[in-house]
mmCIF file of C-alpha atoms in Angstrom:
data_model
loop_
_atom_site.group_PDB
_atom_site.id
_atom_site.type_symbol
_atom_site.label_atom_id
_atom_site.label_comp_id
_atom_site.label_asym_id
_atom_site.label_seq_id
_atom_site.Cartn_x
_atom_site.Cartn_y
_atom_site.Cartn_z
ATOM 1 C CA MET A 150 0.000 0.000 0.000
ATOM 2 C CA GLU A 151 2.842 2.386 0.743
ATOM 3 C CA LEU A 152 4.236 1.698 -2.689
ATOM 4 C CA LEU A 153 0.898 2.588 -4.283
ATOM 5 C CA GLU A 154 0.737 5.794 -2.273
ATOM 6 C CA SER A 155 4.186 6.791 -3.418
ATOM 7 C CA LEU A 156 3.392 6.006 -7.064
ATOM 8 C CA PHE A 157 -0.050 7.663 -6.935
ATOM 9 C CA PRO A 158 0.042 10.364 -4.245
ATOM 10 C CA ALA A 159 -3.209 11.912 -5.557
ATOM 11 C CA GLY A 160 -5.033 8.559 -5.476
ATOM 12 C CA MET A 161 -5.902 6.164 -8.286
ATOM 13 C CA GLU A 162 -9.671 6.183 -8.615
ATOM 14 C CA HIS A 163 -10.154 9.414 -10.584
ATOM 15 C CA TYR A 164 -7.446 8.392 -13.040
ATOM 16 C CA ILE A 165 -9.011 4.997 -13.728
ATOM 17 C CA ILE A 166 -12.590 6.283 -13.959
ATOM 18 C CA GLY A 167 -11.529 9.209 -16.159
ATOM 19 C CA GLY A 168 -9.596 6.844 -18.407
ATOM 20 C CA LEU A 169 -12.628 4.579 -18.755
ATOM 21 C CA PHE A 170 -14.774 7.561 -19.784
ATOM 22 C CA ILE A 171 -12.209 8.431 -22.460
ATOM 23 C CA GLY A 172 -12.183 4.811 -23.627
ATOM 24 C CA ALA A 173 -15.988 4.771 -23.652
ATOM 25 C CA GLY A 174 -15.994 7.828 -25.928
ATOM 26 C CA VAL A 175 -13.480 6.371 -28.380
ATOM 27 C CA SER A 176 -15.251 2.980 -28.334
ATOM 28 C CA PHE A 177 -18.731 4.472 -28.812
ATOM 29 C CA LEU A 178 -17.456 6.516 -31.756
ATOM 30 C CA TYR A 179 -16.054 3.364 -33.364
ATOM 31 C CA VAL A 180 -19.036 1.114 -32.774
ATOM 32 C CA VAL A 181 -21.600 3.631 -33.998
ATOM 33 C CA THR A 182 -19.757 5.465 -36.787
ATOM 34 C CA GLY A 183 -16.716 3.268 -37.503
ATOM 35 C CA LEU A 184 -14.429 6.284 -37.008
ATOM 36 C CA VAL A 185 -11.018 6.159 -35.321
ATOM 37 C CA GLY A 186 -10.999 9.043 -32.879
ATOM 38 C CA GLY A 187 -7.520 10.456 -32.390
ATOM 39 C CA MET A 188 -7.383 14.196 -31.857
ATOM 40 C CA SER A 189 -4.291 15.487 -33.600
ATOM 41 C CA SER A 190 -5.544 15.051 -37.199
ATOM 42 C CA LEU A 191 -7.978 17.900 -36.589
ATOM 43 C CA TYR A 192 -5.024 20.261 -36.381
ATOM 44 C CA SER A 193 -4.208 19.542 -40.037
ATOM 45 C CA ALA A 194 -7.739 18.916 -41.297
ATOM 46 C CA ALA A 195 -9.099 22.209 -39.916
ATOM 47 C CA TRP A 196 -6.621 24.171 -42.059
ATOM 48 C CA SER A 197 -8.479 22.884 -45.122
ATOM 49 C CA TYR A 198 -11.297 25.315 -44.284
ATOM 50 C CA CYS A 199 -9.066 28.307 -44.920
ATOM 51 C CA SER A 200 -5.882 27.259 -46.743
ATOM 52 C CA SER A 201 -5.683 26.331 -50.413
ATOM 53 C CA ILE A 202 -2.369 24.499 -49.973
ATOM 54 C CA ALA A 203 -2.568 21.067 -51.586
ATOM 55 C CA PHE A 204 -1.557 19.158 -48.447
ATOM 56 C CA PHE A 205 -4.426 20.623 -46.435
ATOM 57 C CA GLN A 206 -6.876 20.144 -49.317
ATOM 58 C CA LYS A 207 -6.145 16.432 -49.680
ATOM 59 C CA GLU A 208 -9.172 14.196 -49.556
ATOM 60 C CA SER A 209 -8.518 12.684 -46.132
ATOM 61 C CA HIS A 210 -8.500 16.157 -44.582
ATOM 62 C CA VAL A 211 -11.505 17.574 -46.420
ATOM 63 C CA LYS A 212 -13.583 14.442 -45.897
ATOM 64 C CA SER A 213 -12.855 14.160 -42.185
ATOM 65 C CA ARG A 214 -12.811 17.817 -41.135
ATOM 66 C CA ASN A 215 -16.512 18.091 -40.272
ATOM 67 C CA TRP A 216 -16.693 15.075 -38.004
ATOM 68 C CA ARG A 217 -13.396 15.972 -36.387
ATOM 69 C CA LEU A 218 -14.711 19.452 -35.637
ATOM 70 C CA VAL A 219 -17.929 18.073 -34.116
ATOM 71 C CA TYR A 220 -15.847 15.585 -32.084
ATOM 72 C CA ALA A 221 -13.713 18.499 -30.814
ATOM 73 C CA ALA A 222 -16.874 20.430 -29.929
ATOM 74 C CA GLY A 223 -17.881 17.354 -27.933
ATOM 75 C CA LEU A 224 -14.580 17.492 -26.038
ATOM 76 C CA ILE A 225 -15.281 21.085 -25.045
ATOM 77 C CA LEU A 226 -18.859 20.186 -24.102
ATOM 78 C CA GLY A 227 -17.738 17.234 -21.975
ATOM 79 C CA ALA A 228 -15.211 19.305 -20.084
ATOM 80 C CA PHE A 229 -17.867 21.991 -19.578
ATOM 81 C CA ILE A 230 -20.315 19.397 -18.208
ATOM 82 C CA TRP A 231 -17.647 18.247 -15.753
ATOM 83 C CA LEU A 232 -17.008 21.859 -14.698
ATOM 84 C CA THR A 233 -20.737 22.507 -14.249
ATOM 85 C CA PHE A 234 -21.753 19.383 -12.374
ATOM 86 C CA SER A 235 -18.684 18.184 -10.474
ATOM 87 C CA GLY A 236 -18.593 21.202 -8.195
ATOM 88 C CA SER A 237 -14.829 21.223 -8.748
ATOM 89 C CA GLN A 238 -12.733 24.231 -9.510
ATOM 90 C CA MET A 239 -10.453 24.157 -12.531
ATOM 91 C CA PRO A 240 -7.005 25.146 -11.282
ATOM 92 C CA ILE A 241 -5.678 27.663 -13.795
ATOM 93 C CA THR A 242 -2.274 26.554 -14.994
ATOM 94 C CA ASN A 243 0.925 28.204 -13.791
ATOM 95 C CA VAL A 244 2.962 26.882 -16.712
ATOM 96 C CA SER A 245 4.534 29.944 -18.328
ATOM 97 C CA THR A 246 3.161 31.436 -21.532
ATOM 98 C CA GLU A 247 6.547 30.907 -23.193
ATOM 99 C CA GLN A 248 6.494 27.196 -22.341
ATOM 100 C CA LEU A 249 2.906 26.821 -23.553
ATOM 101 C CA LEU A 250 3.654 28.577 -26.848
ATOM 102 C CA LEU A 251 6.972 26.869 -27.568
ATOM 103 C CA GLY A 252 5.913 23.454 -26.284
ATOM 104 C CA GLY A 253 2.575 23.686 -28.081
ATOM 105 C CA PHE A 254 4.219 24.601 -31.356
ATOM 106 C CA ILE A 255 6.728 21.738 -31.157
ATOM 107 C CA ALA A 256 4.052 19.260 -30.019
ATOM 108 C CA GLY A 257 1.711 20.339 -32.831
ATOM 109 C CA PHE A 258 4.452 19.993 -35.422
ATOM 110 C CA GLY A 259 5.630 16.622 -34.114
ATOM 111 C CA ALA A 260 2.165 15.144 -33.685
ATOM 112 C CA ARG A 261 1.368 15.904 -37.313
ATOM 113 C CA TYR A 262 4.779 14.884 -38.636
ATOM 114 C CA GLY A 263 4.400 11.546 -36.849
ATOM 115 C CA ASN A 264 0.682 11.337 -37.658
ATOM 116 C CA GLY A 265 -0.539 10.862 -34.113
ATOM 117 C CA CYS A 266 -0.482 11.962 -30.509
ATOM 118 C CA THR A 267 -1.360 10.598 -27.094
ATOM 119 C CA SER A 268 -4.854 9.694 -28.287
ATOM 120 C CA GLY A 269 -4.092 8.705 -31.899
ATOM 121 C CA HIS A 270 -1.054 6.506 -31.279
ATOM 122 C CA GLY A 271 -1.643 6.090 -27.548
ATOM 123 C CA ILE A 272 -5.259 5.037 -27.263
ATOM 124 C CA CYS A 273 -6.370 4.220 -30.829
ATOM 125 C CA GLY A 274 -3.069 2.873 -32.138
ATOM 126 C CA MET A 275 -2.288 0.660 -29.160
ATOM 127 C CA ALA A 276 -5.898 -0.566 -29.034
ATOM 128 C CA SER A 277 -5.455 -1.590 -32.692
ATOM 129 C CA LEU A 278 -2.241 -3.402 -31.696
ATOM 130 C CA SER A 279 -0.359 -1.303 -34.266
ATOM 131 C CA VAL A 280 3.374 -1.854 -33.819
ATOM 132 C CA PRO A 281 4.397 1.609 -35.172
ATOM 133 C CA SER A 282 1.952 3.223 -32.745
ATOM 134 C CA ILE A 283 3.232 1.207 -29.777
ATOM 135 C CA LEU A 284 6.800 2.225 -30.649
ATOM 136 C CA ALA A 285 5.671 5.844 -31.080
ATOM 137 C CA VAL A 286 4.215 5.790 -27.560
ATOM 138 C CA VAL A 287 7.502 4.502 -26.128
ATOM 139 C CA VAL A 288 9.398 7.230 -27.992
ATOM 140 C CA PHE A 289 7.168 10.142 -27.002
ATOM 141 C CA LEU A 290 6.991 9.002 -23.391
ATOM 142 C CA GLY A 291 10.792 8.832 -23.304
ATOM 143 C CA ALA A 292 11.245 12.195 -25.013
ATOM 144 C CA GLY A 293 8.587 13.796 -22.813
ATOM 145 C CA MET A 294 10.115 12.446 -19.610
ATOM 146 C CA ALA A 295 13.623 13.534 -20.600
ATOM 147 C CA THR A 296 12.437 17.018 -21.556
ATOM 148 C CA ALA A 297 10.265 17.559 -18.478
ATOM 149 C CA GLN A 298 13.048 16.439 -16.163
ATOM 150 C CA LEU A 299 15.612 18.594 -17.939
ATOM 151 C CA VAL A 300 13.330 21.632 -17.650
ATOM 152 C CA ALA A 301 12.732 20.872 -13.969
ATOM 153 C CA SER A 302 16.443 20.539 -13.255
ATOM 154 C CA LEU A 303 17.154 23.846 -14.989
ATOM 155 C CA GLY A 304 14.607 25.342 -12.626
ATOM 156 C CA MET B 423 -24.091 10.096 -44.002
ATOM 157 C CA ASN B 424 -25.748 13.271 -42.785
ATOM 158 C CA THR B 425 -28.455 12.134 -40.418
ATOM 159 C CA ALA B 426 -28.784 14.045 -37.191
ATOM 160 C CA ILE B 427 -28.178 10.935 -35.109
ATOM 161 C CA TYR B 428 -24.795 10.381 -36.777
ATOM 162 C CA TRP B 429 -23.596 13.838 -35.769
ATOM 163 C CA ILE B 430 -25.112 13.547 -32.297
ATOM 164 C CA ALA B 431 -23.259 10.251 -31.800
ATOM 165 C CA ILE B 432 -19.984 11.959 -32.705
ATOM 166 C CA LEU B 433 -20.732 14.830 -30.323
ATOM 167 C CA VAL B 434 -21.579 12.384 -27.511
ATOM 168 C CA SER B 435 -18.344 10.453 -28.133
ATOM 169 C CA GLY B 436 -16.348 13.648 -27.877
ATOM 170 C CA ALA B 437 -18.239 14.667 -24.732
ATOM 171 C CA LEU B 438 -17.404 11.362 -23.022
ATOM 172 C CA PHE B 439 -13.770 11.889 -24.003
ATOM 173 C CA GLY B 440 -13.719 15.492 -22.750
ATOM 174 C CA PHE B 441 -15.500 14.579 -19.514
ATOM 175 C CA GLY B 442 -12.948 11.816 -18.908
ATOM 176 C CA LEU B 443 -10.043 14.176 -19.542
ATOM 177 C CA ALA B 444 -11.439 16.665 -17.047
ATOM 178 C CA PHE B 445 -12.374 14.013 -14.470
ATOM 179 C CA SER B 446 -8.894 12.469 -14.593
ATOM 180 C CA THR B 447 -7.256 15.933 -14.122
ATOM 181 C CA MET B 448 -5.513 15.589 -17.498
ATOM 182 C CA LEU B 449 -6.601 19.148 -18.321
ATOM 183 C CA GLN B 450 -4.040 20.386 -15.788
ATOM 184 C CA PRO B 451 -0.592 20.569 -17.393
ATOM 185 C CA GLU B 452 0.887 20.370 -13.889
ATOM 186 C CA VAL B 453 -0.488 16.837 -13.455
ATOM 187 C CA VAL B 454 0.930 15.732 -16.820
ATOM 188 C CA LEU B 455 4.315 17.261 -16.012
ATOM 189 C CA SER B 456 4.366 15.587 -12.580
ATOM 190 C CA PHE B 457 3.856 12.279 -14.405
ATOM 191 C CA LEU B 458 6.719 13.003 -16.783
ATOM 192 C CA ARG B 459 8.907 13.840 -13.762
ATOM 193 C CA PHE B 460 8.007 10.512 -12.065
ATOM 194 C CA GLU B 461 6.166 12.241 -9.218
ATOM 195 C CA ASP B 462 2.723 10.751 -9.926
ATOM 196 C CA PHE B 463 2.178 7.863 -12.308
ATOM 197 C CA GLY B 464 -1.564 8.454 -12.684
ATOM 198 C CA LEU B 465 -1.320 9.130 -16.408
ATOM 199 C CA PHE B 466 -0.488 5.449 -16.894
ATOM 200 C CA LEU B 467 -3.815 4.581 -15.280
ATOM 201 C CA VAL B 468 -5.690 6.995 -17.544
ATOM 202 C CA LEU B 469 -3.963 5.748 -20.673
ATOM 203 C CA GLY B 470 -4.289 2.130 -19.560
ATOM 204 C CA GLY B 471 -7.986 2.446 -18.717
ATOM 205 C CA ALA B 472 -8.784 4.217 -21.977
ATOM 206 C CA THR B 473 -6.671 1.904 -24.136
ATOM 207 C CA GLY B 474 -7.820 -1.277 -22.411
ATOM 208 C CA LEU B 475 -11.506 -0.523 -22.889
ATOM 209 C CA THR B 476 -10.987 0.671 -26.460
ATOM 210 C CA MET B 477 -8.978 -2.453 -27.274
ATOM 211 C CA VAL B 478 -11.942 -4.656 -26.346
ATOM 212 C CA PHE B 479 -14.186 -2.808 -28.799
ATOM 213 C CA TYR B 480 -11.585 -2.377 -31.559
ATOM 214 C CA GLN B 481 -10.717 -6.064 -31.464
ATOM 215 C CA LEU B 482 -14.193 -7.533 -31.017
ATOM 216 C CA ALA B 483 -16.641 -5.126 -32.684
ATOM 217 C CA PRO B 484 -15.755 -5.842 -36.331
ATOM 218 C CA GLY B 485 -16.202 -9.589 -35.803
ATOM 219 C CA ILE B 486 -19.446 -9.343 -33.842
ATOM 220 C CA LEU B 487 -21.182 -6.458 -35.616
ATOM 221 C CA LYS B 488 -19.784 -6.868 -39.157
ATOM 222 C CA LYS B 489 -20.431 -3.157 -39.681
ATOM 223 C CA PRO B 490 -20.833 -0.071 -37.467
ATOM 224 C CA LEU B 491 -24.367 0.730 -36.313
ATOM 225 C CA LEU B 492 -24.829 3.753 -38.584
ATOM 226 C CA VAL B 493 -22.462 3.313 -41.532
ATOM 227 C CA GLU B 494 -21.308 0.581 -43.904
ATOM 228 C CA LYS B 495 -17.760 -0.070 -42.759
ATOM 229 C CA PHE B 496 -15.206 0.373 -40.012
ATOM 230 C CA SER B 497 -12.382 2.820 -40.718
ATOM 231 C CA SER B 498 -8.770 2.126 -39.905
ATOM 232 C CA LYS B 499 -5.831 4.422 -39.382
ATOM 233 C CA PRO B 500 -3.811 4.516 -42.628
ATOM 234 C CA PRO B 501 -0.307 3.100 -42.202
ATOM 235 C CA GLU B 502 2.593 5.571 -42.223
ATOM 236 C CA GLY B 503 6.330 5.110 -42.597
ATOM 237 C CA LEU B 504 7.901 3.902 -39.363
ATOM 238 C CA LYS B 505 10.805 6.355 -39.438
ATOM 239 C CA LYS B 506 8.573 9.383 -39.952
ATOM 240 C CA THR B 507 6.249 8.162 -37.194
ATOM 241 C CA LEU B 508 9.078 7.800 -34.693
ATOM 242 C CA VAL B 509 10.799 11.081 -35.585
ATOM 243 C CA GLY B 510 7.457 12.830 -35.213
ATOM 244 C CA ALA B 511 6.820 11.071 -31.907
ATOM 245 C CA ALA B 512 10.191 12.226 -30.564
ATOM 246 C CA ILE B 513 9.478 15.838 -31.588
ATOM 247 C CA PHE B 514 5.980 15.611 -30.132
ATOM 248 C CA GLY B 515 7.407 14.266 -26.874
ATOM 249 C CA ILE B 516 9.810 17.196 -26.540
ATOM 250 C CA GLY B 517 6.991 19.705 -26.980
ATOM 251 C CA TRP B 518 4.739 17.738 -24.636
ATOM 252 C CA GLY B 519 7.478 17.652 -22.000
ATOM 253 C CA LEU B 520 7.909 21.427 -22.295
ATOM 254 C CA CYS B 521 4.274 22.406 -21.847
ATOM 255 C CA GLY B 522 2.401 19.398 -20.426
ATOM 256 C CA VAL B 523 -0.395 19.786 -22.974
ATOM 257 C CA CYS B 524 -1.493 17.251 -25.612
ATOM 258 C CA PRO B 525 -3.756 17.974 -28.589
ATOM 259 C CA GLY B 526 -6.911 16.632 -26.882
ATOM 260 C CA PRO B 527 -6.577 18.483 -23.563
ATOM 261 C CA ALA B 528 -5.652 21.675 -25.451
ATOM 262 C CA ILE B 529 -9.157 21.603 -26.958
ATOM 263 C CA ALA B 530 -11.037 20.310 -23.906
ATOM 264 C CA GLY B 531 -9.275 22.900 -21.735
ATOM 265 C CA ILE B 532 -11.514 25.557 -23.298
ATOM 266 C CA GLY B 533 -14.615 23.880 -21.899
ATOM 267 C CA ALA B 534 -13.160 23.710 -18.401
ATOM 268 C CA GLY B 535 -11.993 27.312 -18.514
ATOM 269 C CA ASN B 536 -8.254 26.676 -18.262
ATOM 270 C CA TRP B 537 -7.641 29.725 -20.420
ATOM 271 C CA PRO B 538 -3.816 29.854 -20.562
ATOM 272 C CA VAL B 539 -3.881 26.422 -22.239
ATOM 273 C CA MET B 540 -5.280 28.244 -25.275
ATOM 274 C CA TYR B 541 -1.771 29.535 -25.926
ATOM 275 C CA ALA B 542 -0.738 25.924 -26.436
ATOM 276 C CA LEU B 543 -3.819 25.284 -28.590
ATOM 277 C CA ILE B 544 -3.051 28.192 -30.918
ATOM 278 C CA ALA B 545 0.625 27.193 -31.061
ATOM 279 C CA MET B 546 -0.356 23.595 -31.933
ATOM 280 C CA PHE B 547 -2.391 24.823 -34.893
ATOM 281 C CA ALA B 548 0.622 26.897 -35.951
ATOM 282 C CA GLY B 549 2.938 23.889 -35.607
ATOM 283 C CA ALA B 550 0.556 21.737 -37.643
ATOM 284 C CA TYR B 551 0.441 24.448 -40.317
ATOM 285 C CA VAL B 552 4.226 24.611 -40.593
ATOM 286 C CA GLN B 553 4.352 20.807 -40.792
ATOM 287 C CA GLY B 554 1.730 20.641 -43.522
ATOM 288 C CA ARG B 555 3.028 23.626 -45.465
ATOM 289 C CA TRP B 556 6.738 22.847 -45.528
ATOM 290 C CA PHE B 557 7.387 19.383 -44.053
ATOM 291 C CA SER B 558 4.664 17.119 -45.398
ATOM 292 C CA GLY B 559 7.140 15.570 -47.782
ATOM 293 C CA ASN B 560 4.961 15.307 -50.887
#
């Protein structure tokens, strides 16, 4: 028990239940509509609404942009429902604006270059038993851990 | 496929996802960064719970249902080159480790009112633009 408390000082229940809700969303999407619900593709597909560049106008982006946008609206709605009914406060992040801008830019670039993120390779790819996705998860976990610990040690 | 129920199903799926992200505190970059610094391994439970449940449906649904409830066939993620996938994953991991925000929580953060996360959201769209415009390799 002490080991569990040291690994999960904030408790385990909310992580597991939250994860199951996420899995329920991705599973429901697949069973009802057959769609694979990673999030990062939206970041390319949405550019097809306003950019004439061939890459953004390719069929996979134009055909998927509407459902991806509705799915994203659902994400916002779900978080809003949690905020409204849980009685919890959302702690506003203290991560610096510079870190959010630089980290966000690099993460957005990398997620699209590698065609997937924590949900696309993480949840959907691993659930499909895709070997490239499983390797991608190992790589981004390693890179993320190294970066976060380097930043922390630099203070 | 443009029936109302199709779009409502997509919205409900996203809402379950967003609710789960908020419930599991994944909308707080601090929690993600504490995971990456080995201070709290909760993110493994979130990812494991989500992936485990999804795996059951991804593996069993096509055999049992033959086709999704509202459309004619199940989609699959198109295969990509391994090298490009892993290089992208490494770059993504560096950015993720800097800011503690992934593409999903960047969007869901709006609904929970974690406003500064919108800087990361806007920057992600910019990063995706640069990738598509100059580094899409076609």
